[in-house]
């Protein structure tokens, strides 16, 4: 395990050395990885850093408002609504790796646009060790590693937590005094809800996934999963009132893990699963059925794409 105090001292010194007297922006998402990277960079270079949160339209319910509240102490925080641009870029894209590539490029172009306005030369991001391993090993491309475009208009990319596992990042977050809503937050994929929607990404499917994920996180909080969410995996027949419908199939996934490299499907009480399906189907008339995923990692990955 990492020596937290030594790591914080070494990381801030490395960030200061890499950025020097230049301006930088931090890709802030609200997850623990980017939040720790942002806090370390802010301690290292202060007002030279501009935090940028890009609202892709693929974020968790209430994410943008939470970001504004949590990081209000960073006066230079910029919130960019790029949802229309991301949905346009994803139109017609079905292949999971292509989705990740489109989103990775979209993020970089948004950050380049912001960098030109602020005069930033460096990009700080919260890449962690499992991101690198999975991208380099071909398991999946992470938007901030294998999903990056070949040409990036920055003098350098700074990744202060690149050698840490998720549980180590959480330890650093606690040591930095970050709020529990950040330090203990469940992992959320960089490409957002785009990888929790199988097939083409549309605003309708994303909204179904967003609301269903909110229900799952709310219902399973007391069961302490490492990660829990819902995904829209296709369409199937159902019955609403006296009518036969062809609606969305939502899959619920909850896993236990230490670092995300392997995971076991969580055994949940039947009444909890029934309550989840009742809330999801009851609040969205376009959902025909809810299923529970019992597959471990391996053979499955945690996310669906």
mmCIF file with all atom_site columns, N, CA, C and O in Angstrom, residues 86-94 102 200-201:
data_model
loop_
_atom_site.group_PDB
_atom_site.id
_atom_site.type_symbol
_atom_site.label_atom_id
_atom_site.label_alt_id
_atom_site.label_comp_id
_atom_site.label_asym_id
_atom_site.label_entity_id
_atom_site.label_seq_id
_atom_site.pdbx_PDB_ins_code
_atom_site.Cartn_x
_atom_site.Cartn_y
_atom_site.Cartn_z
_atom_site.occupancy
_atom_site.B_iso_or_equiv
_atom_site.pdbx_formal_charge
_atom_site.auth_seq_id
_atom_site.auth_comp_id
_atom_site.auth_asym_id
_atom_site.auth_atom_id
_atom_site.pdbx_PDB_model_num
ATOM 1  N N  . UNK A 1 86  ? -21.578 16.315 -27.938 1.00 0.00 ? 86  UNK A N  1
ATOM 2  C CA . UNK A 1 86  ? -21.284 14.902 -27.712 1.00 0.00 ? 86  UNK A CA 1
ATOM 3  C C  . UNK A 1 86  ? -22.351 14.005 -28.334 1.00 0.00 ? 86  UNK A C  1
ATOM 4  O O  . UNK A 1 86  ? -22.027 12.988 -28.962 1.00 0.00 ? 86  UNK A O  1
ATOM 5  N N  . UNK A 1 87  ? -23.617 14.350 -28.184 1.00 0.00 ? 87  UNK A N  1
ATOM 6  C CA . UNK A 1 87  ? -24.678 13.538 -28.779 1.00 0.00 ? 87  UNK A CA 1
ATOM 7  C C  . UNK A 1 87  ? -24.583 13.547 -30.307 1.00 0.00 ? 87  UNK A C  1
ATOM 8  O O  . UNK A 1 87  ? -24.799 12.523 -30.957 1.00 0.00 ? 87  UNK A O  1
ATOM 9  N N  . UNK A 1 88  ? -24.241 14.704 -30.862 1.00 0.00 ? 88  UNK A N  1
ATOM 10 C CA . UNK A 1 88  ? -24.077 14.783 -32.326 1.00 0.00 ? 88  UNK A CA 1
ATOM 11 C C  . UNK A 1 88  ? -22.931 13.875 -32.780 1.00 0.00 ? 88  UNK A C  1
ATOM 12 O O  . UNK A 1 88  ? -23.054 13.153 -33.782 1.00 0.00 ? 88  UNK A O  1
ATOM 13 N N  . UNK A 1 89  ? -21.822 13.905 -32.055 1.00 0.00 ? 89  UNK A N  1
ATOM 14 C CA . UNK A 1 89  ? -20.652 13.105 -32.434 1.00 0.00 ? 89  UNK A CA 1
ATOM 15 C C  . UNK A 1 89  ? -20.922 11.608 -32.291 1.00 0.00 ? 89  UNK A C  1
ATOM 16 O O  . UNK A 1 89  ? -20.365 10.795 -33.036 1.00 0.00 ? 89  UNK A O  1
ATOM 17 N N  . UNK A 1 90  ? -21.790 11.236 -31.359 1.00 0.00 ? 90  UNK A N  1
ATOM 18 C CA . UNK A 1 90  ? -22.087 9.826  -31.100 1.00 0.00 ? 90  UNK A CA 1
ATOM 19 C C  . UNK A 1 90  ? -23.222 9.282  -31.962 1.00 0.00 ? 90  UNK A C  1
ATOM 20 O O  . UNK A 1 90  ? -23.493 8.078  -31.941 1.00 0.00 ? 90  UNK A O  1
ATOM 21 N N  . UNK A 1 91  ? -23.870 10.155 -32.714 1.00 0.00 ? 91  UNK A N  1
ATOM 22 C CA . UNK A 1 91  ? -24.997 9.722  -33.551 1.00 0.00 ? 91  UNK A CA 1
ATOM 23 C C  . UNK A 1 91  ? -24.566 8.637  -34.538 1.00 0.00 ? 91  UNK A C  1
ATOM 24 O O  . UNK A 1 91  ? -23.606 8.811  -35.293 1.00 0.00 ? 91  UNK A O  1
ATOM 25 N N  . UNK A 1 92  ? -25.248 7.498  -34.496 1.00 0.00 ? 92  UNK A N  1
ATOM 26 C CA . UNK A 1 92  ? -24.950 6.403  -35.417 1.00 0.00 ? 92  UNK A CA 1
ATOM 27 C C  . UNK A 1 92  ? -23.806 5.504  -35.000 1.00 0.00 ? 92  UNK A C  1
ATOM 28 O O  . UNK A 1 92  ? -23.538 4.494  -35.656 1.00 0.00 ? 92  UNK A O  1
ATOM 29 N N  . UNK A 1 93  ? -23.112 5.847  -33.914 1.00 0.00 ? 93  UNK A N  1
ATOM 30 C CA . UNK A 1 93  ? -21.974 5.039  -33.454 1.00 0.00 ? 93  UNK A CA 1
ATOM 31 C C  . UNK A 1 93  ? -22.492 3.893  -32.582 1.00 0.00 ? 93  UNK A C  1
ATOM 32 O O  . UNK A 1 93  ? -23.198 4.122  -31.597 1.00 0.00 ? 93  UNK A O  1
ATOM 33 N N  . UNK A 1 94  ? -22.118 2.664  -32.935 1.00 0.00 ? 94  UNK A N  1
ATOM 34 C CA . UNK A 1 94  ? -22.594 1.483  -32.212 1.00 0.00 ? 94  UNK A CA 1
ATOM 35 C C  . UNK A 1 94  ? -21.449 0.728  -31.542 1.00 0.00 ? 94  UNK A C  1
ATOM 36 O O  . UNK A 1 94  ? -21.598 0.224  -30.432 1.00 0.00 ? 94  UNK A O  1
ATOM 37 N N  . UNK A 1 102 ? -14.562 8.315  -29.742 1.00 0.00 ? 102 UNK A N  1
ATOM 38 C CA . UNK A 1 102 ? -15.304 9.559  -30.018 1.00 0.00 ? 102 UNK A CA 1
ATOM 39 C C  . UNK A 1 102 ? -15.356 10.431 -28.768 1.00 0.00 ? 102 UNK A C  1
ATOM 40 O O  . UNK A 1 102 ? -15.137 11.650 -28.812 1.00 0.00 ? 102 UNK A O  1
ATOM 41 N N  . UNK A 1 200 ? -26.527 2.367  -30.161 1.00 0.00 ? 200 UNK A N  1
ATOM 42 C CA . UNK A 1 200 ? -26.425 3.815  -30.378 1.00 0.00 ? 200 UNK A CA 1
ATOM 43 C C  . UNK A 1 200 ? -26.826 4.597  -29.129 1.00 0.00 ? 200 UNK A C  1
ATOM 44 O O  . UNK A 1 200 ? -27.771 4.242  -28.425 1.00 0.00 ? 200 UNK A O  1
ATOM 45 N N  . UNK A 1 201 ? -26.109 5.673  -28.881 1.00 0.00 ? 201 UNK A N  1
ATOM 46 C CA . UNK A 1 201 ? -26.385 6.533  -27.733 1.00 0.00 ? 201 UNK A CA 1
ATOM 47 C C  . UNK A 1 201 ? -27.390 7.606  -28.142 1.00 0.00 ? 201 UNK A C  1
ATOM 48 O O  . UNK A 1 201 ? -27.119 8.411  -29.039 1.00 0.00 ? 201 UNK A O  1
#
